Short mmCIF file of C-alpha atoms and ligand atoms in Angstrom, two decimals:
data_model
loop_
_atom_site.label_atom_id
_atom_site.label_comp_id
_atom_site.label_asym_id
_atom_site.label_seq_id
_atom_site.Cartn_x
_atom_site.Cartn_y
_atom_site.Cartn_z
CA MET A 1467 -26.25 -5.07 -19.76
CA ALA A 1468 -27.56 -1.61 -18.99
CA GLU A 1469 -25.07 1.18 -19.39
CA GLY A 1470 -25.09 4.71 -18.12
CA THR A 1471 -22.92 7.72 -18.23
CA LEU A 1472 -21.52 9.65 -15.36
CA THR A 1473 -19.97 13.06 -15.33
CA PHE A 1474 -17.05 13.21 -12.99
CA SER A 1475 -15.29 16.51 -12.58
CA PRO A 1476 -14.47 16.86 -8.90
CA ASP A 1477 -13.06 19.98 -7.32
CA ASP A 1478 -9.69 18.32 -6.84
CA ARG A 1479 -7.87 20.94 -4.83
CA TYR A 1480 -5.79 18.19 -3.23
CA ASN A 1481 -4.18 16.90 -6.45
CA ALA A 1482 -5.55 13.46 -5.57
CA PHE A 1483 -6.25 12.62 -9.21
CA LEU A 1484 -3.64 12.53 -11.96
CA ARG A 1485 -6.51 12.25 -14.47
CA THR A 1486 -10.23 11.74 -14.32
CA VAL A 1487 -12.36 9.78 -16.73
CA SER A 1488 -15.67 11.23 -17.74
CA PRO A 1489 -18.19 10.24 -18.85
CA ALA A 1490 -17.67 6.74 -17.49
CA ARG A 1491 -19.63 3.78 -18.73
CA TYR A 1492 -20.87 1.30 -16.21
CA GLY A 1493 -22.95 -1.81 -16.12
CA GLU A 1494 -25.09 -3.77 -13.71
CA GLY A 1495 -23.73 -5.55 -10.71
CA ARG A 1496 -22.99 -5.13 -7.05
CA LEU A 1497 -21.19 -1.86 -7.69
CA SER A 1498 -23.46 -0.60 -10.44
CA GLY A 1499 -22.61 3.02 -11.10
CA VAL A 1500 -20.45 3.35 -7.98
CA PRO A 1501 -17.49 5.66 -8.66
CA VAL A 1502 -14.14 4.00 -7.94
CA ALA A 1503 -10.73 5.69 -8.07
CA VAL A 1504 -7.74 3.59 -9.06
CA LYS A 1505 -4.09 4.10 -8.15
CA ASP A 1506 -2.06 4.95 -11.21
CA ASN A 1507 0.12 1.83 -11.10
CA ILE A 1508 -2.84 -0.40 -12.01
CA SER A 1509 -3.23 -0.90 -15.76
CA THR A 1510 -6.39 0.49 -17.31
CA ALA A 1511 -7.01 -0.23 -21.00
CA GLY A 1512 -7.26 3.01 -22.95
CA ILE A 1513 -6.47 5.18 -19.92
CA GLU A 1514 -2.97 6.54 -19.41
CA THR A 1515 -1.10 4.80 -16.59
CA THR A 1516 2.05 6.54 -15.37
CA CYS A 1517 2.89 5.23 -11.89
CA GLY A 1518 3.53 8.87 -10.98
CA SER A 1519 6.62 8.80 -13.22
CA ARG A 1520 7.74 10.89 -16.15
CA ILE A 1521 9.23 7.78 -17.71
CA LEU A 1522 5.72 6.44 -18.34
CA SER A 1523 4.02 9.68 -19.34
CA GLY A 1524 1.83 9.03 -22.34
CA TYR A 1525 1.80 5.27 -21.80
CA VAL A 1526 -1.67 3.84 -22.45
CA PRO A 1527 -1.95 0.15 -21.52
CA PRO A 1528 -3.56 -2.09 -24.14
CA TYR A 1529 -5.22 -4.24 -21.46
CA ASP A 1530 -6.95 -4.08 -18.09
CA ALA A 1531 -5.51 -5.41 -14.85
CA THR A 1532 -7.63 -8.28 -13.51
CA VAL A 1533 -8.95 -6.09 -10.67
CA ILE A 1534 -10.19 -3.60 -13.30
CA THR A 1535 -11.94 -6.37 -15.24
CA LEU A 1536 -13.60 -7.46 -11.99
CA LEU A 1537 -14.65 -3.91 -11.11
CA LYS A 1538 -16.18 -3.46 -14.56
CA LYS A 1539 -18.02 -6.79 -14.25
CA ALA A 1540 -19.45 -5.59 -10.94
CA GLY A 1541 -20.72 -2.48 -12.71
CA ALA A 1542 -18.34 0.00 -11.12
CA ALA A 1543 -17.62 3.32 -12.80
CA ILE A 1544 -13.87 3.91 -12.90
CA VAL A 1545 -13.67 7.67 -12.62
CA GLY A 1546 -9.98 8.37 -12.44
CA LYS A 1547 -6.39 7.45 -11.73
CA THR A 1548 -4.88 8.64 -8.50
CA ASN A 1549 -1.61 10.28 -7.61
CA MET A 1550 1.17 8.28 -5.97
CA ASP A 1551 4.84 8.27 -5.08
CA GLU A 1552 6.75 7.37 -8.23
CA PHE A 1553 6.44 3.59 -8.73
CA GLY A 1554 5.18 3.33 -5.14
CA MET A 1555 8.47 4.47 -3.63
CA GLY A 1556 7.65 6.70 -0.71
CA SER A 1557 5.43 7.31 2.29
CA THR A 1558 4.11 10.81 1.55
CA THR A 1559 3.18 11.12 -2.18
CA GLU A 1560 5.82 13.87 -2.35
CA ASN A 1561 7.79 11.65 -4.76
CA SER A 1562 5.24 11.98 -7.57
CA ALA A 1563 6.58 13.52 -10.79
CA PHE A 1564 3.24 15.33 -11.03
CA GLY A 1565 3.38 17.19 -7.71
CA PRO A 1566 2.36 16.13 -4.23
CA THR A 1567 -1.16 15.37 -3.01
CA LYS A 1568 -2.46 17.36 -0.01
CA ASN A 1569 -4.06 15.77 3.01
CA PRO A 1570 -7.76 16.78 3.05
CA ARG A 1571 -7.70 16.73 6.87
CA ASP A 1572 -4.99 19.40 6.92
CA GLU A 1573 -3.67 20.81 3.69
CA THR A 1574 -0.30 21.67 5.20
CA ARG A 1575 0.32 17.95 5.74
CA VAL A 1576 1.12 15.00 3.48
CA PRO A 1577 -1.60 12.40 2.89
CA GLY A 1578 0.88 9.55 3.43
CA GLY A 1579 1.92 7.26 0.62
CA SER A 1580 2.41 5.81 -1.68
CA SER A 1581 -1.37 5.52 -2.34
CA GLY A 1582 -1.84 9.12 -1.18
CA GLY A 1583 -4.12 10.10 -4.05
CA SER A 1584 -6.52 7.22 -3.40
CA ALA A 1585 -6.65 8.00 0.33
CA ALA A 1586 -7.16 11.73 -0.24
CA ALA A 1587 -9.89 11.10 -2.84
CA VAL A 1588 -11.81 8.99 -0.31
CA ALA A 1589 -11.12 11.28 2.66
CA ALA A 1590 -12.27 14.34 0.69
CA GLY A 1591 -15.50 12.55 -0.25
CA LEU A 1592 -14.70 12.63 -3.99
CA VAL A 1593 -15.27 8.84 -4.30
CA PRO A 1594 -16.62 6.20 -1.90
CA LEU A 1595 -14.16 3.49 -2.94
CA ALA A 1596 -10.57 3.39 -4.14
CA LEU A 1597 -7.89 0.87 -4.96
CA GLY A 1598 -4.41 1.24 -3.55
CA THR A 1599 -1.36 -0.96 -3.49
CA ASP A 1600 0.75 -1.90 -0.50
CA THR A 1601 4.36 -3.04 -0.81
CA GLY A 1602 5.51 -1.92 2.63
CA GLY A 1603 2.53 0.02 3.95
CA SER A 1604 1.31 2.09 1.00
CA ILE A 1605 -2.37 1.39 1.66
CA ARG A 1606 -2.26 1.49 5.45
CA CYS A 1607 -0.02 4.56 5.85
CA PRO A 1608 -2.19 6.93 3.79
CA ALA A 1609 -5.34 5.39 5.29
CA ALA A 1610 -3.98 6.21 8.77
CA PHE A 1611 -2.85 9.74 7.82
CA CYS A 1612 -6.13 10.61 6.06
CA GLY A 1613 -8.46 8.99 8.61
CA ILE A 1614 -9.91 6.26 6.38
CA VAL A 1615 -9.82 2.44 6.29
CA GLY A 1616 -7.37 0.45 4.14
CA LEU A 1617 -6.70 -3.28 3.87
CA LYS A 1618 -3.56 -5.00 2.63
CA PRO A 1619 -4.92 -8.45 1.78
CA THR A 1620 -3.06 -11.74 2.26
CA TYR A 1621 -0.39 -12.04 -0.45
CA GLY A 1622 -1.96 -13.87 -3.38
CA ARG A 1623 -5.57 -13.22 -2.49
CA VAL A 1624 -5.97 -10.39 -5.02
CA SER A 1625 -4.53 -10.79 -8.50
CA ARG A 1626 -1.48 -8.67 -9.35
CA TYR A 1627 -1.97 -9.18 -13.10
CA GLY A 1628 -1.72 -5.71 -14.62
CA LEU A 1629 -0.16 -4.13 -11.54
CA VAL A 1630 3.07 -2.41 -12.57
CA ALA A 1631 5.67 -4.20 -10.46
CA TYR A 1632 7.78 -2.39 -7.89
CA ALA A 1633 8.70 -5.23 -5.47
CA ASN A 1634 6.51 -8.13 -6.49
CA SER A 1635 7.27 -10.51 -3.62
CA LEU A 1636 5.85 -7.95 -1.18
CA GLU A 1637 2.99 -6.13 -2.85
CA GLN A 1638 -0.75 -6.51 -3.00
CA ILE A 1639 -3.60 -4.47 -4.44
CA GLY A 1640 -6.21 -3.66 -1.78
CA PRO A 1641 -9.39 -1.73 -0.97
CA MET A 1642 -9.66 1.72 0.62
CA ALA A 1643 -12.88 3.37 1.85
CA ALA A 1644 -14.31 5.51 4.63
CA ASP A 1645 -15.45 2.52 6.68
CA VAL A 1646 -14.81 -1.18 7.19
CA ALA A 1647 -18.05 -2.38 5.54
CA HIS A 1648 -17.10 -0.66 2.27
CA VAL A 1649 -13.57 -2.01 2.40
CA SER A 1650 -15.06 -5.46 2.86
CA LEU A 1651 -17.47 -4.93 -0.06
CA LEU A 1652 -14.67 -3.85 -2.42
CA MET A 1653 -12.53 -6.77 -1.23
CA SER A 1654 -15.33 -9.19 -2.16
CA VAL A 1655 -15.26 -7.83 -5.72
CA ILE A 1656 -11.48 -7.93 -6.30
CA ALA A 1657 -10.40 -11.12 -4.45
CA GLY A 1658 -10.22 -14.55 -6.04
CA HIS A 1659 -8.07 -16.84 -8.12
CA ASP A 1660 -6.56 -15.57 -11.37
CA PRO A 1661 -4.78 -17.97 -13.73
CA LYS A 1662 -2.91 -14.96 -15.17
CA ASP A 1663 -1.03 -14.44 -11.87
CA SER A 1664 1.16 -17.39 -10.89
CA THR A 1665 1.18 -16.29 -7.23
CA SER A 1666 -2.62 -16.08 -7.07
CA LEU A 1667 -4.39 -18.19 -4.47
CA ASP A 1668 -7.78 -19.80 -4.83
CA ALA A 1669 -9.33 -17.98 -1.87
CA PRO A 1670 -12.34 -15.87 -2.80
CA TYR A 1671 -13.63 -13.46 -0.19
CA ALA A 1672 -17.35 -13.44 0.58
CA HIS A 1673 -17.74 -12.08 4.06
CA THR A 1674 -20.13 -9.87 5.94
CA PRO A 1675 -18.31 -8.11 8.78
CA SER A 1676 -19.37 -9.14 12.28
CA PRO A 1677 -18.62 -7.06 15.37
CA ASP A 1678 -18.69 -10.10 17.68
CA ILE A 1679 -15.10 -10.57 18.81
CA ARG A 1680 -15.75 -12.25 22.15
CA GLY A 1681 -12.90 -14.60 22.99
CA THR A 1682 -10.58 -13.23 20.27
CA ARG A 1683 -7.00 -13.15 21.54
CA ILE A 1684 -5.20 -9.95 20.56
CA GLY A 1685 -1.41 -9.86 20.81
CA VAL A 1686 0.24 -6.50 21.38
CA PRO A 1687 4.01 -6.60 20.73
CA GLU A 1688 6.07 -4.25 22.89
CA GLU A 1689 8.16 -3.38 19.83
CA PHE A 1690 5.13 -1.66 18.27
CA PHE A 1691 5.29 0.92 21.06
CA GLY A 1692 9.05 1.34 21.11
CA GLU A 1693 11.51 4.01 20.07
CA GLY A 1694 10.22 6.53 17.54
CA VAL A 1695 6.55 6.00 18.31
CA ASP A 1696 4.95 9.28 19.40
CA PRO A 1697 3.68 8.68 22.96
CA ARG A 1698 0.45 10.50 22.11
CA VAL A 1699 -0.15 8.09 19.21
CA ALA A 1700 0.69 5.17 21.50
CA SER A 1701 -1.82 6.37 24.06
CA VAL A 1702 -4.66 6.75 21.50
CA VAL A 1703 -3.93 3.25 20.17
CA TRP A 1704 -3.89 1.76 23.67
CA ASP A 1705 -7.31 3.33 24.28
CA ALA A 1706 -8.54 1.61 21.11
CA ILE A 1707 -7.12 -1.71 22.27
CA SER A 1708 -8.89 -1.26 25.63
CA LEU A 1709 -12.14 -0.75 23.75
CA LEU A 1710 -11.60 -4.10 22.02
CA GLU A 1711 -11.04 -5.65 25.45
CA ARG A 1712 -14.35 -4.23 26.63
CA LYS A 1713 -15.97 -5.83 23.57
CA GLY A 1714 -14.83 -9.23 24.85
CA ALA A 1715 -11.36 -9.68 23.38
CA GLU A 1716 -8.44 -10.84 25.47
CA ILE A 1717 -5.28 -8.70 25.35
CA VAL A 1718 -1.92 -10.45 25.51
CA THR A 1719 1.30 -8.43 25.52
CA CYS A 1720 4.11 -10.15 23.66
CA ARG A 1721 7.53 -9.67 22.04
CA MET A 1722 8.61 -9.62 18.39
CA PRO A 1723 12.41 -9.57 18.40
CA SER A 1724 12.67 -9.83 14.60
CA MET A 1725 11.42 -6.22 14.44
CA ALA A 1726 15.04 -5.18 14.99
CA TYR A 1727 15.88 -6.27 11.42
CA ALA A 1728 12.51 -6.03 9.67
CA LEU A 1729 13.00 -2.55 8.23
CA ALA A 1730 16.46 -3.32 6.86
CA ALA A 1731 15.21 -6.61 5.42
CA TYR A 1732 12.34 -4.79 3.76
CA TYR A 1733 14.44 -2.04 2.20
CA VAL A 1734 17.14 -4.36 0.87
CA THR A 1735 14.47 -6.65 -0.59
CA CYS A 1736 12.30 -3.96 -2.19
CA MET A 1737 15.26 -2.10 -3.68
CA SER A 1738 16.74 -5.31 -5.10
CA GLU A 1739 13.44 -6.26 -6.70
CA ALA A 1740 12.93 -2.70 -7.96
CA SER A 1741 16.34 -2.62 -9.63
CA SER A 1742 15.31 -5.66 -11.64
CA ASN A 1743 11.67 -4.69 -12.29
CA LEU A 1744 12.55 -1.20 -13.47
CA ALA A 1745 15.18 -2.39 -15.95
CA ARG A 1746 12.45 -2.52 -18.61
CA TYR A 1747 12.15 1.28 -18.84
CA ASP A 1748 14.66 1.91 -21.56
CA GLY A 1749 12.96 4.53 -23.70
CA VAL A 1750 12.25 1.90 -26.35
CA ARG A 1751 9.15 0.12 -25.18
CA TYR A 1752 7.43 2.62 -22.90
CA GLY A 1753 6.97 6.35 -22.54
CA PRO A 1754 8.77 9.14 -24.38
CA PRO A 1755 11.34 7.56 -26.70
CA ALA A 1756 15.09 7.71 -26.25
CA ASP A 1757 17.22 9.53 -28.84
CA VAL A 1758 18.09 6.62 -31.11
CA ARG A 1759 20.76 8.55 -33.03
CA LYS A 1760 23.06 8.27 -30.03
CA PRO A 1761 24.98 5.12 -29.05
CA TRP A 1762 22.45 2.89 -27.30
CA HIS A 1763 24.02 3.04 -23.84
CA GLU A 1764 24.12 6.84 -23.92
CA ALA A 1765 20.54 7.08 -25.15
CA PHE A 1766 19.47 4.56 -22.53
CA GLN A 1767 21.28 6.36 -19.70
CA GLU A 1768 19.96 9.73 -20.74
CA ARG A 1769 16.39 8.49 -20.93
CA ARG A 1770 16.55 6.86 -17.51
CA ARG A 1771 18.31 9.80 -15.86
CA GLU A 1772 15.63 12.18 -17.15
CA GLY A 1773 12.71 9.84 -16.75
CA PHE A 1774 13.23 8.65 -13.18
CA GLY A 1775 13.07 10.87 -10.10
CA LEU A 1776 15.77 11.04 -7.44
CA GLU A 1777 14.29 8.44 -5.07
CA VAL A 1778 13.76 5.90 -7.85
CA ARG A 1779 17.36 6.34 -9.08
CA ARG A 1780 18.64 5.98 -5.53
CA ARG A 1781 16.77 2.71 -5.07
CA ILE A 1782 17.81 1.26 -8.43
CA MET A 1783 21.46 1.95 -7.54
CA ILE A 1784 21.27 0.51 -4.02
CA GLY A 1785 19.27 -2.50 -5.26
CA THR A 1786 21.75 -3.19 -8.06
CA PHE A 1787 24.57 -2.98 -5.54
CA SER A 1788 22.95 -5.39 -3.07
CA LEU A 1789 22.38 -7.95 -5.86
CA SER A 1790 25.88 -7.64 -7.35
CA SER A 1791 28.04 -10.75 -7.08
CA GLY A 1792 30.43 -9.37 -4.47
CA TYR A 1793 27.73 -8.13 -2.11
CA TYR A 1794 24.82 -10.48 -2.66
CA GLY A 1795 25.70 -12.62 0.38
CA LYS A 1796 26.25 -9.61 2.56
CA TYR A 1797 23.00 -7.82 1.73
CA TYR A 1798 20.35 -9.64 -0.31
CA ALA A 1799 20.90 -13.09 1.20
CA LYS A 1800 20.99 -11.66 4.74
CA ALA A 1801 17.78 -9.74 4.09
CA GLN A 1802 16.09 -12.99 3.09
CA ALA A 1803 17.29 -14.65 6.31
CA ALA A 1804 15.91 -11.73 8.33
CA ARG A 1805 12.66 -12.02 6.39
CA GLN A 1806 12.40 -15.66 7.47
CA ASN A 1807 12.84 -14.58 11.08
CA VAL A 1808 9.92 -12.17 10.77
CA ARG A 1809 7.79 -15.01 9.40
CA LYS A 1810 8.92 -17.29 12.24
CA ASP A 1811 8.04 -14.67 14.83
CA PHE A 1812 4.55 -14.30 13.39
CA ARG A 1813 4.09 -18.09 13.26
CA ARG A 1814 5.09 -18.35 16.92
CA LEU A 1815 2.81 -15.49 17.95
CA PHE A 1816 -0.16 -16.71 15.93
CA ALA A 1817 0.00 -20.02 17.80
CA GLU A 1818 -0.92 -18.00 20.91
CA VAL A 1819 -3.07 -15.13 19.61
CA ASP A 1820 -5.62 -14.64 16.82
CA VAL A 1821 -4.57 -11.17 15.69
CA ILE A 1822 -1.82 -8.68 16.47
CA ALA A 1823 -2.59 -5.01 17.10
CA GLY A 1824 -0.58 -1.80 17.30
CA PRO A 1825 -0.32 1.61 15.67
CA THR A 1826 -0.24 1.75 11.86
CA MET A 1827 2.24 4.65 11.79
CA PRO A 1828 4.54 5.87 14.57
CA THR A 1829 3.31 9.46 14.18
CA VAL A 1830 0.51 11.51 12.64
CA ALA A 1831 0.84 12.95 9.10
CA PHE A 1832 4.06 14.90 8.51
CA ARG A 1833 4.29 18.44 7.22
CA PHE A 1834 5.45 18.79 3.62
CA GLY A 1835 9.23 18.52 3.42
CA GLU A 1836 9.52 17.42 7.04
CA LYS A 1837 11.24 14.11 6.20
CA SER A 1838 14.02 15.40 4.04
CA ASP A 1839 16.57 12.63 4.48
CA PRO A 1840 15.73 9.18 3.11
CA LEU A 1841 16.50 7.30 6.32
CA SER A 1842 14.03 9.19 8.48
CA MET A 1843 11.41 8.64 5.79
CA TYR A 1844 12.18 4.90 5.67
CA LEU A 1845 12.00 4.66 9.47
CA SER A 1846 8.36 5.72 9.41
CA ASP A 1847 7.51 2.38 7.72
CA ILE A 1848 8.77 0.24 10.59
CA LEU A 1849 5.30 -0.82 11.77
CA THR A 1850 3.82 -1.65 8.37
CA VAL A 1851 6.61 -3.62 6.65
CA PRO A 1852 6.42 -6.78 8.83
CA ALA A 1853 3.03 -7.77 7.35
CA ASN A 1854 4.44 -7.47 3.81
CA LEU A 1855 7.55 -9.49 4.66
CA ALA A 1856 5.27 -12.27 5.98
CA GLY A 1857 2.50 -11.95 3.37
CA ILE A 1858 -0.20 -11.72 6.04
CA PRO A 1859 -3.33 -9.51 5.99
CA ALA A 1860 -3.27 -6.15 7.80
CA ILE A 1861 -5.78 -3.33 8.06
CA SER A 1862 -5.67 0.26 9.30
CA VAL A 1863 -8.81 1.71 10.89
CA PRO A 1864 -9.10 5.27 12.27
CA CYS A 1865 -8.97 5.20 16.07
CA GLY A 1866 -8.83 8.79 17.28
CA LYS A 1867 -6.81 11.94 16.86
CA VAL A 1868 -3.69 13.68 18.08
CA GLU A 1869 -3.82 17.46 17.72
CA GLY A 1870 -6.74 17.11 15.35
CA LEU A 1871 -4.92 14.67 13.04
CA PRO A 1872 -6.11 11.07 12.51
CA VAL A 1873 -4.37 8.05 14.06
CA GLY A 1874 -4.66 4.52 12.64
CA LEU A 1875 -5.09 1.28 14.57
CA GLN A 1876 -3.39 -1.59 12.74
CA ILE A 1877 -4.72 -5.16 12.99
CA MET A 1878 -2.62 -7.97 11.49
CA GLY A 1879 -3.95 -11.50 11.09
CA ARG A 1880 -2.95 -15.04 10.23
CA TRP A 1881 -2.29 -15.91 6.60
CA LEU A 1882 -5.67 -16.02 4.76
CA GLU A 1883 -7.57 -14.72 7.77
CA ASP A 1884 -8.47 -11.39 6.17
CA GLU A 1885 -12.02 -11.96 7.44
CA ARG A 1886 -10.93 -11.94 11.06
CA VAL A 1887 -8.86 -8.80 10.59
CA ILE A 1888 -11.94 -7.16 9.05
CA ASP A 1889 -14.12 -8.28 11.99
CA VAL A 1890 -11.79 -6.88 14.65
CA ALA A 1891 -11.56 -3.56 12.78
CA TYR A 1892 -15.34 -3.57 12.39
CA ALA A 1893 -15.83 -4.28 16.10
CA TYR A 1894 -13.60 -1.34 16.91
CA GLU A 1895 -15.39 0.95 14.47
CA GLN A 1896 -18.85 -0.03 15.76
CA GLY A 1897 -17.73 0.30 19.36
CA ALA A 1898 -16.14 3.70 18.82
CA ASN A 1899 -19.08 5.13 16.83
CA PRO A 1900 -22.16 3.59 18.49
N1 LIG B 1239 7.10 3.51 1.99
C1 LIG B 1239 7.46 2.21 1.52
C2 LIG B 1239 8.46 2.33 0.40
O1 LIG B 1239 8.79 3.41 0.08
C3 LIG B 1239 6.26 1.44 1.11
C4 LIG B 1239 5.81 1.77 -0.24
C5 LIG B 1239 4.71 0.89 -0.74
O2 LIG B 1239 4.08 0.15 0.03
N2 LIG B 1239 4.52 0.92 -2.06
O3 LIG B 1239 8.89 1.37 -0.16
#
């Protein structure tokens, strides 16, 4: 296998990268020598992986995540690890222990999150391809805010082996790029069955996007244009949907009543899972060590208090509470019932329509510090979490601007119909940029 070297030292004024890798070695394959940026919660052998957290600073994984092995096999040059909200908890990348990332479209604004570094690196032209992860919107939100394309694949279609878990029943690794064709290309490299991930499906992706969407039925739920959605964003997205209609799709307005509980179901579920997944950071096995001269519980508490940021501590506490014996029925169990209702709603809708469309985010990118209370931050995820609760594929494609800032069109599809979601996004992109 031929190998080359690549010098990668971008002018990273956006703080998109937590660290760059240079020179990179790369081989032959479909992505031979193509620079790829990787979110810092994906394990890279020999390269520090921190999840944007102090508690993992200095941690160098001894193995590669399966997606990294696949990228290397395809010849890609992994050039750096990108900034993110700590452990994926956030929608702005302001929750990184290593400082926020700036939005290359407007440096006074957040890039979205939690894969904000990956989105900014692509939007700034520092790399053509990046990997993000999406637990409740973390690929689609930054894609929308930075004006790029991002796909959350069907749950199980891309291996999670080597992804540092935040809320494993919800999250997927997925591709981010400037256009749909590149997202599709990266998807074809990372998708496929992996025996090392017990939730992995045997569904490889080998698709060439087609802009022919004649006869495709597109459902548009009223709830995606409800309270909290900026009317200017709604109007840009409706224009995009009209373009799809002109390309031969049929538009069907519909209802999704389960949206009333989707956000609460998502937050109870992700915090519960996080409280369990993050129990392993005890200052013994990862990151800077705890002070072992102290009684273990003190050392353990001290290490976690110092190592985790405010949002992570908040979520561990709420998640622990909702799983505790007295409150499990009231919170966790109810969230799972609400999650089933979201799935039922999608099943009912997908009997009538082929895809569902709406805005990715209710607004354009926020200014730094604008969402200072957790609830208003959480509310911004209302349109992205349903796809994670149901495990279905969803993409965000740029569809216009409001006051100069990008707006994302979100297309959700049936389980395992990532190809169709790609095609509708591609049809939009081709139609909008003839
Ligand atoms: N903003 C959501 C959260 O904070 C989604 C994050 C993600 O997808 N990783 O949980």
